[in-house]
Every structure is written in C-alpha cells, then in structure tokens.
C-alpha cells in the first residue's frame, strides 16, 4: 500500500500546491515537502530579483506563517477526530496517497468526457489517437479499437452528442479473432449496443460478470506487476464498451471500484491468490451494493405502501418492480398503473412481470397520464443516477410524470441505490445525454409509414432522447439503502461514502 | 369498463337512429317534402360522422364538417315546408339533435346548428321590427320587470323571412371558408425569427399558420408525435416539405425539450365555454410544461369551435377508442388480466392558456364567455 504513495511524486507536488492555494490542512509529510519548496523558492527569488525590496519576501513569509499556524491547529483537530474514527494502522498509508481526506473540499480536476464533445474536431482527433494507443502488440499484430461513426441527421441542439444506428454495431469493424479484446467483452459490447442488456442495474451486473471472466483468464506477463498491468489491460476494454454505448453512472462507479481494488493488491501476493481476492471483491460488490441494497430499499418502501393504494410506475425499473412484488407478497392490497412511452415500450416488460405475480394492473401511454392521474395515490420512479445537485437522471419522460404528479398533488418517490450516486451536476437534459437510433421513431400505421424517407427530406430531424433530468422540487422523497432522504441530501451521502472509500 | 360502455352506447344510438330514420322519414317532418335526396344527403352526412369516430380524427377536418353542416342546414331551410320561424326552428332542432347524437365528440356540428338558430331568431326579430337590443340576453332587470317577454312563440308569418335566413346562412358559409386564411394572416404578428416553436399532433389551422409565417421568417419547429396515432409525423413531413426546419420528438421528451422552446402553438378540437380546451391527449402535459417554463401557450382556434359546453360531466367529457392501439393483441395472455385505456381528449384549464387566436383576432381566455354570448342564444345551449 505504501509504495503507491511514493511513486506519484510529481503529481503530489501539484496536489500540494493546489491545496496550499485553497488553504487546506496538510499532513506531516506534505508539510515537510512544502517547507523545502519554500526555501528553494526564496533562494530563487533572491537570486532573480535582487532589486525587489525585502518586503515581498516578508509578505510571502507572513501569510505563510499565518497559514502554517492555521494548518497546525486544524491538523490537531483533524488528527484527534480521525483517530477516534479509524485505527492508527490504516491512517498513514491512506493519507499518504494523493487522495485527500473526505472532510476537505476536493479541487475540481475534471476532464470533460469525450462523448459530449462530438462537435469539437480536436477532441475527436484526440479520441482517435487514444484508441490507437490502446492497442496491444500481441502476436505481432497491431489492432486498434474501432471507432463507431455517427448516423443520420442530428438535431442542431444536440450536435455535441453521438448518435448511433443500431444496424451498424461496432463489432462489424472488428476482425475475428480479435486479439485485443476479450470475447466476453465483445459479447457484452454487442449486447449493449443492440439493447439486449438495458437498465442500469442489469448493465452493471453484466459488466462485473464480464470482468470476472477477464480476470480469471488473465495471466501476468513477466516483468510486470499484476496491480499495474491488469489496470492497463482493462483500459482498452472500457474504451471499447464506451464506444458501443456510453457508460452509465453506475458502471462508472463499478469500474472505479474495481480499479481501486486492483491497485490495492499488495505486490507480494501470488497471482492465484490475487485473482481469487479480486473475484471475491467483485462478488461482494454485487452482493452488497445491488442485491442487499434492493432488499433494504424494499423494506423501507413497504412502510410507504398502504392498503388500497393506487401506485403509478413508469417504464421498467428493476428496483421498483422488486419493491412492488415484495409488498404484494407481504400482503399489501394495492393496484398498479403502468405508464409507458414510445419507442422503447419498456413498460410492457414491467407489466408482464407484475401480472405474473398476480398484481392487478392498468396500462396507459404517457400522453394519457393527465387523464389517469386523479385516480393515483402515489408515484414510484426508478433512477439511472442521482446527481450531486439533487437532480434525478432517469429515463426520458420521468420528469414529465413528476411534473404532472406535482400539478395534481400526488407524492413522488424515487428509489435509487447509493452506488448510482454521481458527483456530476447537471441542470438540463441537453448538455449530457444519449441519443438513440432515430429510426426507432418510425412507425407504420394502417399500412402507411409517414417518416419512411426522413433522411431524404432535407430539414427533417428525428430526436430519440434516452435520459432526462428531474428537478428536485418535483421529487418528494428518495428511498436509498441508507434510508429515506430528501433529494438535496445526495452530496451529503457522497461525502459519507467517500470516507468509507466507496 | 369505460371503453366498452361508451362503445356500446354509441352503437345503440346509431342503430336506433337508423331504425327511427327509416321508419319515420316521410311522416315526422311538418308537411311532406318532395325531395327524398335531402334525406339521402342527411343520412350520408350522419354515416360519415359516425365513421369518423376513431382516434385519428374525423374523416375530414373540422372546417369541412362545419361547412357541410351549414350547407345541409341551408338545404333544409330551403326545401322543407315551414310556415313560421318556430316551425323552422323545430325542424332544425330535431335534425340537429340527430346529427350531434351521431358523433357527440364532434362539437362543430352542434355549434353550427346553434349559430343557424341564432340567425333565425335575429332575422325574425328584424322582420318584426323590434330593435336588436330588446332581443339581447336576459338581464336581471328584464327578468323581473317583463316576465312574459321571453314568451316569444315565433308564430308570425313573414314572407321575406325565408330569403333573409338563407342569405344570412350564406354569409355564415363565406365566413367559414375564410377562417383558416384569416388566422394564418395573423401569423407574422406572433412569430419572430430564430424562434423555436413547439406543437403537438396535427392541426390544419396551425399548419397553415406556420407555413404563412415561414414565407417571411426563419424558425425551428418541434413536433410532439402524439402517440398512439402519431399524427405528429404527418405534420412534420408536411412542414419540412415547405422548408421549415422540423424535429420530431416523442411525447416523453416534451418536458425535457421545453426549456429551449420559445412558444407553444397548438390547435384544439373544441374551445369550452369557460375558456378551457378539449384537445388531443397529451396537451395537458404540454400546457403544464409550458407553464413551468413560463412559455406562452397560443391556441389557434376558429370561432366555429367555440362550444357552450362546460367541462363538468366527467363521463361525457372523455371519449375512448379501442385499446388495441395501446396494447396490441399480440401481447397475448396478459391482455385478459390488464385494464387498458386509450382516451382521445384532454382537458386543459384556462389558467394554462395565454392567448386564443381566432378568425376575428386574438383574445384572452377570460374573454371567451363574452364571445359565446354573441354567437349563441342562451336558450339554444341545450338543443
């Protein structure tokens, strides 16, 4: 564990600079380094600007001493609080890493994801180069990750996003056998891009299973350490999956967790033991974050479901379906209204599952929601991700349902596991979204397909959005595995989670 | 349950109408009339109305229905033997009841009948020589002071009455023909360049409105497709062929896209007496989203759509069509265990509407009651 702290020396310097600027507390080592740097700086300044009065040096010294005093005081307080929380053994190792203790404000060192900068040609060039770099030269064959191309006319408001066609999956551009990408990942990518695996929980679980396969098939090459090489091996896979379909927030968190676990493997572990440990970690993640979380959420939600309730659900959320089935088994009497929307029509899947259980259901399309809402007593919605400013990112149409429910004074409850919480912020559904295949909107009614040749008509565009964001004033309650919280408490939960290192 | 009951109700109505029509055609009209092709025309019109009951809208637009109704009423006035205004009004009321019963949701039919009845009253009053004001709506003062004044029997015979009434109906017809153009002419007052306009479904009035504005201004239109009938697709193809930049979105994306929309322009099936709308389903959601973003909601509705109905009765307001549009029969087993609804109309309260644009200009929703009093006589509200 200690070696990873020492290795990133240069990065640490930058970190220290940044922290100093924002007046934060530093650990003992960092303080020592800072003192050294300051001495060097002073020497440099004296050499360069001999003409400058000593005041400047004194000025830099005076606030620095103030900062030092503040830092010392804060550090004492921090140390006592930390020691009361954790054991001493874990402390030096963890704090020596570049990761800053959670009570501090993290500086924003963000890189915009490429999939929302499609209209910038420089970004596209960089992406192409990155995909080329992530090739392996196994068997003296250089293969690169293929790049998926845009399809169709894009609406001008969304020209910064990618729009793919389902008929041209990425795997067509791969040669067989592909030495770069593990076949389990290829299969997964194809399942994502064709929509066979959909829904954030399903996608995350499928991803973790595929990674388990990759890890068990992995062999460390000589002269390499497992902890570093495996992470590098995973990078092209992740790029490939990103090209097939942009990663969801839950998948992003899962990948972060795996990478952290891999890099935490001590170097003295044998390969088999390391692999076993990793597989175990992944199992634990799925068990805790997804399965047990669902049980906990179901337990809290059942208190909110009363006899005689009429519950409205939208689309197919695995978590909400689970909750309703559990409540029905526990003997609650309620009926469900399933609202669905074109073109995905996921509600039919939810309908099938609920009817199989024996729950009495009604089915409408989203345009009829203001007709049916006066009968409804509660609305249960699932979420794709919960953003740090309290907005709920979910399937397109969710915000609409929340809006109409608010107008009719019907309570809206969102159910979401904590591993879907995301540090991004977003205020509208334009900047970061996903565009699905526009051909899905075409429909044939009474033998006539109105939009059959939409590509030929010059000014016609079809927009098939996948996600939208719901403002927090439409949502009354969020049910998570940590309890029932208001929508605006999401950043609090994120901080608490960071203490536990996810 | 609602689906089956309303369908059955309509079916029985139509069958009794047909039976009644066949049995009583020569006898019930006061005085025999020679032309049986008038009956034929009426029957053809009725069957057209009944057939156009599916959710995709009537077989022809509302303007055409209004014109056909008025032309038919003119024929009845011309060909049926009547002696006094009261007889004529009875005849028209009877026919009118049959026509509205054929398709209750097609309110333009009823509106035109009431317009013609009002024309007859006015012409009668003019022939009698009484001033226009005396025939105004009943005020409280009039009710108290002149109790028997409303006892107009319309029994006096005037020779010129028939010609006057037919002339007035002709004027009404000319007015009807120009409604779409009148509304479209106002387009440039409401649309500026580089706007993003949102609409839902298919309305011929809005189509003409936007095409007229597109001749001089450049703007972008977003059309919500309005499932399950997807009339929005037709609208989008028609607009884009005229050179307007159009985007088709699903109903679920209405709120997501609304933040970038400058104006919402919609058509409607009926304008209700309180200023509310009975419009295609999905319009209430659109209106709520527009209100949330403080986007103005403009309704393009010609005057013949104004109906003296109020949105009080829940069970007569909504119309449902076959649920197989929503959940097709291919879904198999679950069909028998699930209730499926497919409403056609939505109620939009007047608080969500910013402006009505009609062939006589623009008004606020609070002014609609006044217009209604000028178009229809209060005794004709119930046919």
CSV table of C-alpha atoms in Angstrom, one decimal, chain B residues 123-320:
chain,number,residue,atom,x,y,z
B,123,UNK,CA,-84.0,37.6,-38.7
B,124,UNK,CA,-87.3,37.1,-37.1
B,125,UNK,CA,-86.7,39.9,-34.7
B,126,UNK,CA,-85.6,42.2,-37.6
B,127,UNK,CA,-88.7,41.3,-39.6
B,128,UNK,CA,-90.9,42.1,-36.6
B,129,UNK,CA,-89.3,45.4,-36.4
B,130,UNK,CA,-88.2,45.1,-32.8
B,131,UNK,CA,-84.8,46.6,-32.2
B,132,UNK,CA,-81.8,44.4,-31.7
B,133,UNK,CA,-81.3,45.4,-28.1
B,134,UNK,CA,-84.6,44.0,-27.0
B,135,UNK,CA,-83.6,40.6,-28.0
B,136,UNK,CA,-80.4,40.7,-26.0
B,137,UNK,CA,-79.6,38.3,-23.3
B,138,UNK,CA,-81.8,38.3,-20.3
B,139,UNK,CA,-80.6,40.7,-17.7
B,140,UNK,CA,-81.8,40.5,-14.1
B,141,UNK,CA,-83.8,43.7,-14.6
B,142,UNK,CA,-85.6,42.3,-17.6
B,143,UNK,CA,-86.4,39.1,-15.9
B,144,UNK,CA,-88.0,40.9,-13.0
B,145,UNK,CA,-89.9,43.6,-14.9
B,146,UNK,CA,-91.1,41.9,-18.1
B,147,UNK,CA,-91.9,38.3,-17.1
B,148,UNK,CA,-93.7,37.3,-20.2
B,149,UNK,CA,-91.3,38.8,-22.7
B,150,UNK,CA,-89.3,35.7,-23.2
B,151,UNK,CA,-92.5,34.0,-24.3
B,152,UNK,CA,-91.7,34.5,-28.0
B,153,UNK,CA,-93.6,31.9,-29.9
B,154,UNK,CA,-92.1,32.9,-33.3
B,155,UNK,CA,-95.5,32.1,-34.8
B,156,UNK,CA,-95.9,35.1,-37.0
B,157,UNK,CA,-95.5,34.6,-40.7
B,158,UNK,CA,-93.2,36.8,-42.7
B,159,UNK,CA,-92.8,36.4,-46.5
B,160,UNK,CA,-89.3,37.6,-46.7
B,161,UNK,CA,-88.1,35.5,-43.7
B,162,UNK,CA,-87.0,32.5,-45.8
B,163,UNK,CA,-84.9,34.6,-48.2
B,164,UNK,CA,-83.4,36.5,-45.3
B,165,UNK,CA,-82.5,33.4,-43.4
B,166,UNK,CA,-80.9,31.8,-46.5
B,167,UNK,CA,-78.9,34.9,-47.2
B,168,UNK,CA,-77.7,35.0,-43.6
B,169,UNK,CA,-76.6,31.4,-43.8
B,170,UNK,CA,-74.7,32.2,-47.0
B,171,UNK,CA,-72.9,34.8,-45.2
B,172,UNK,CA,-72.0,32.3,-42.5
B,173,UNK,CA,-70.7,30.0,-45.1
B,174,UNK,CA,-68.4,32.6,-46.6
B,175,UNK,CA,-67.2,33.4,-43.1
B,176,UNK,CA,-66.4,29.7,-42.6
B,177,UNK,CA,-64.5,29.5,-45.8
B,178,UNK,CA,-62.1,32.2,-44.8
B,179,UNK,CA,-61.4,31.2,-41.3
B,180,UNK,CA,-58.1,29.4,-41.9
B,181,UNK,CA,-56.8,32.2,-44.0
B,182,UNK,CA,-57.8,34.8,-41.5
B,183,UNK,CA,-55.9,33.0,-38.8
B,184,UNK,CA,-52.9,32.4,-41.0
B,185,UNK,CA,-52.7,36.1,-41.8
B,186,UNK,CA,-52.0,36.9,-38.2
B,187,UNK,CA,-49.0,34.7,-38.1
B,188,UNK,CA,-46.4,37.3,-38.6
B,189,UNK,CA,-47.6,39.3,-35.6
B,190,UNK,CA,-46.7,36.4,-33.3
B,191,UNK,CA,-43.6,34.7,-34.7
B,192,UNK,CA,-40.2,36.3,-34.9
B,193,UNK,CA,-37.1,34.9,-36.5
B,194,UNK,CA,-34.9,32.2,-35.0
B,195,UNK,CA,-37.7,31.1,-32.7
B,196,UNK,CA,-38.2,27.6,-31.5
B,197,UNK,CA,-41.9,26.7,-31.7
B,198,UNK,CA,-43.4,23.6,-30.3
B,199,UNK,CA,-46.6,21.9,-31.3
B,200,UNK,CA,-48.4,18.6,-30.8
B,201,UNK,CA,-50.3,16.3,-33.1
B,202,UNK,CA,-51.8,17.6,-36.3
B,203,UNK,CA,-53.9,20.7,-36.7
B,204,UNK,CA,-54.6,22.1,-40.1
B,205,UNK,CA,-55.0,25.5,-38.7
B,206,UNK,CA,-51.6,25.5,-37.1
B,207,UNK,CA,-50.1,24.1,-40.2
B,208,UNK,CA,-51.4,27.0,-42.3
B,209,UNK,CA,-50.4,29.4,-39.5
B,210,UNK,CA,-46.8,28.2,-39.5
B,211,UNK,CA,-46.5,27.9,-43.3
B,212,UNK,CA,-47.7,31.5,-43.6
B,213,UNK,CA,-45.1,32.7,-41.2
B,214,UNK,CA,-42.3,30.7,-42.8
B,215,UNK,CA,-42.7,32.6,-46.0
B,216,UNK,CA,-41.0,35.6,-44.4
B,217,UNK,CA,-39.3,34.3,-41.2
B,218,UNK,CA,-36.9,31.5,-40.4
B,219,UNK,CA,-37.7,29.5,-37.3
B,220,UNK,CA,-37.5,26.0,-36.0
B,221,UNK,CA,-40.5,23.8,-35.2
B,222,UNK,CA,-40.5,20.8,-32.8
B,223,UNK,CA,-43.5,18.5,-33.2
B,224,UNK,CA,-44.5,16.0,-30.5
B,225,UNK,CA,-45.7,12.9,-32.2
B,226,UNK,CA,-48.8,12.3,-30.0
B,227,UNK,CA,-48.9,8.6,-29.6
B,228,UNK,CA,-50.6,6.2,-30.3
B,229,UNK,CA,-51.9,7.6,-33.5
B,230,UNK,CA,-48.8,9.6,-34.3
B,231,UNK,CA,-50.5,12.4,-36.2
B,232,UNK,CA,-47.4,14.5,-35.5
B,233,UNK,CA,-45.4,12.6,-38.1
B,234,UNK,CA,-47.7,13.8,-40.9
B,235,UNK,CA,-47.5,17.3,-39.6
B,236,UNK,CA,-43.7,17.2,-39.5
B,237,UNK,CA,-43.4,15.9,-43.1
B,238,UNK,CA,-45.8,18.5,-44.3
B,239,UNK,CA,-43.9,21.3,-42.6
B,240,UNK,CA,-40.5,20.2,-43.6
B,241,UNK,CA,-41.5,19.9,-47.2
B,242,UNK,CA,-42.3,23.6,-47.1
B,243,UNK,CA,-38.8,24.4,-46.0
B,244,UNK,CA,-39.4,24.7,-42.2
B,245,UNK,CA,-36.7,23.2,-40.0
B,246,UNK,CA,-38.6,20.5,-38.1
B,247,UNK,CA,-37.8,18.0,-35.5
B,248,UNK,CA,-40.0,15.1,-34.3
B,249,UNK,CA,-39.8,14.1,-30.7
B,250,UNK,CA,-41.6,11.5,-28.6
B,251,UNK,CA,-44.3,12.5,-26.1
B,252,UNK,CA,-42.0,11.5,-23.3
B,253,UNK,CA,-39.4,14.2,-24.3
B,254,UNK,CA,-41.8,17.1,-24.1
B,255,UNK,CA,-40.6,18.4,-20.7
B,256,UNK,CA,-37.0,17.6,-21.4
B,257,UNK,CA,-37.0,19.8,-24.5
B,258,UNK,CA,-39.3,22.5,-23.3
B,259,UNK,CA,-36.6,24.6,-21.7
B,260,UNK,CA,-35.4,25.6,-25.2
B,261,UNK,CA,-38.8,26.4,-26.6
B,262,UNK,CA,-39.9,30.0,-27.1
B,263,UNK,CA,-43.6,29.5,-27.9
B,264,UNK,CA,-46.1,26.7,-27.9
B,265,UNK,CA,-48.7,26.9,-30.6
B,266,UNK,CA,-51.4,24.3,-30.7
B,267,UNK,CA,-54.8,23.6,-32.2
B,268,UNK,CA,-57.7,22.2,-30.5
B,269,UNK,CA,-60.8,20.2,-31.1
B,270,UNK,CA,-63.2,22.4,-29.0
B,271,UNK,CA,-63.0,25.6,-27.0
B,272,UNK,CA,-65.2,25.2,-24.0
B,273,UNK,CA,-67.4,27.9,-22.5
B,274,UNK,CA,-65.0,28.7,-19.6
B,275,UNK,CA,-62.1,29.2,-21.9
B,276,UNK,CA,-60.7,25.8,-21.4
B,277,UNK,CA,-59.9,23.3,-24.2
B,278,UNK,CA,-60.8,19.9,-25.2
B,279,UNK,CA,-57.7,19.0,-27.2
B,280,UNK,CA,-55.9,15.9,-28.2
B,281,UNK,CA,-54.4,13.9,-25.4
B,282,UNK,CA,-51.0,15.0,-24.3
B,283,UNK,CA,-52.0,18.6,-24.5
B,284,UNK,CA,-52.4,19.0,-20.7
B,285,UNK,CA,-48.9,17.8,-20.1
B,286,UNK,CA,-47.7,20.2,-22.8
B,287,UNK,CA,-49.5,23.0,-21.1
B,288,UNK,CA,-48.2,22.2,-17.7
B,289,UNK,CA,-44.6,22.0,-19.0
B,290,UNK,CA,-45.1,25.4,-20.8
B,291,UNK,CA,-46.4,26.9,-17.6
B,292,UNK,CA,-43.5,25.6,-15.6
B,293,UNK,CA,-41.0,27.2,-18.0
B,294,UNK,CA,-43.2,30.4,-18.4
B,295,UNK,CA,-43.5,29.7,-22.1
B,296,UNK,CA,-46.6,31.3,-23.7
B,297,UNK,CA,-49.2,28.9,-25.0
B,298,UNK,CA,-51.1,30.1,-28.0
B,299,UNK,CA,-54.2,28.3,-29.3
B,300,UNK,CA,-55.2,28.8,-32.9
B,301,UNK,CA,-59.0,28.1,-33.0
B,302,UNK,CA,-61.5,29.5,-35.4
B,303,UNK,CA,-64.8,30.7,-33.9
B,304,UNK,CA,-66.9,27.7,-35.0
B,305,UNK,CA,-65.0,25.6,-32.5
B,306,UNK,CA,-66.4,27.6,-29.6
B,307,UNK,CA,-69.0,25.5,-27.8
B,308,UNK,CA,-71.3,26.4,-25.0
B,309,UNK,CA,-70.4,23.2,-23.1
B,310,UNK,CA,-68.8,23.3,-19.7
B,311,UNK,CA,-66.3,20.6,-18.6
B,312,UNK,CA,-68.4,19.5,-15.7
B,313,UNK,CA,-69.5,16.0,-16.5
B,314,UNK,CA,-66.7,13.5,-16.2
B,315,UNK,CA,-68.3,10.7,-18.1
B,316,UNK,CA,-69.4,12.7,-21.1
B,317,UNK,CA,-66.2,14.6,-21.4
B,318,UNK,CA,-63.9,11.8,-22.4
B,319,UNK,CA,-64.0,9.6,-25.4
B,320,UNK,CA,-62.2,6.3,-25.6
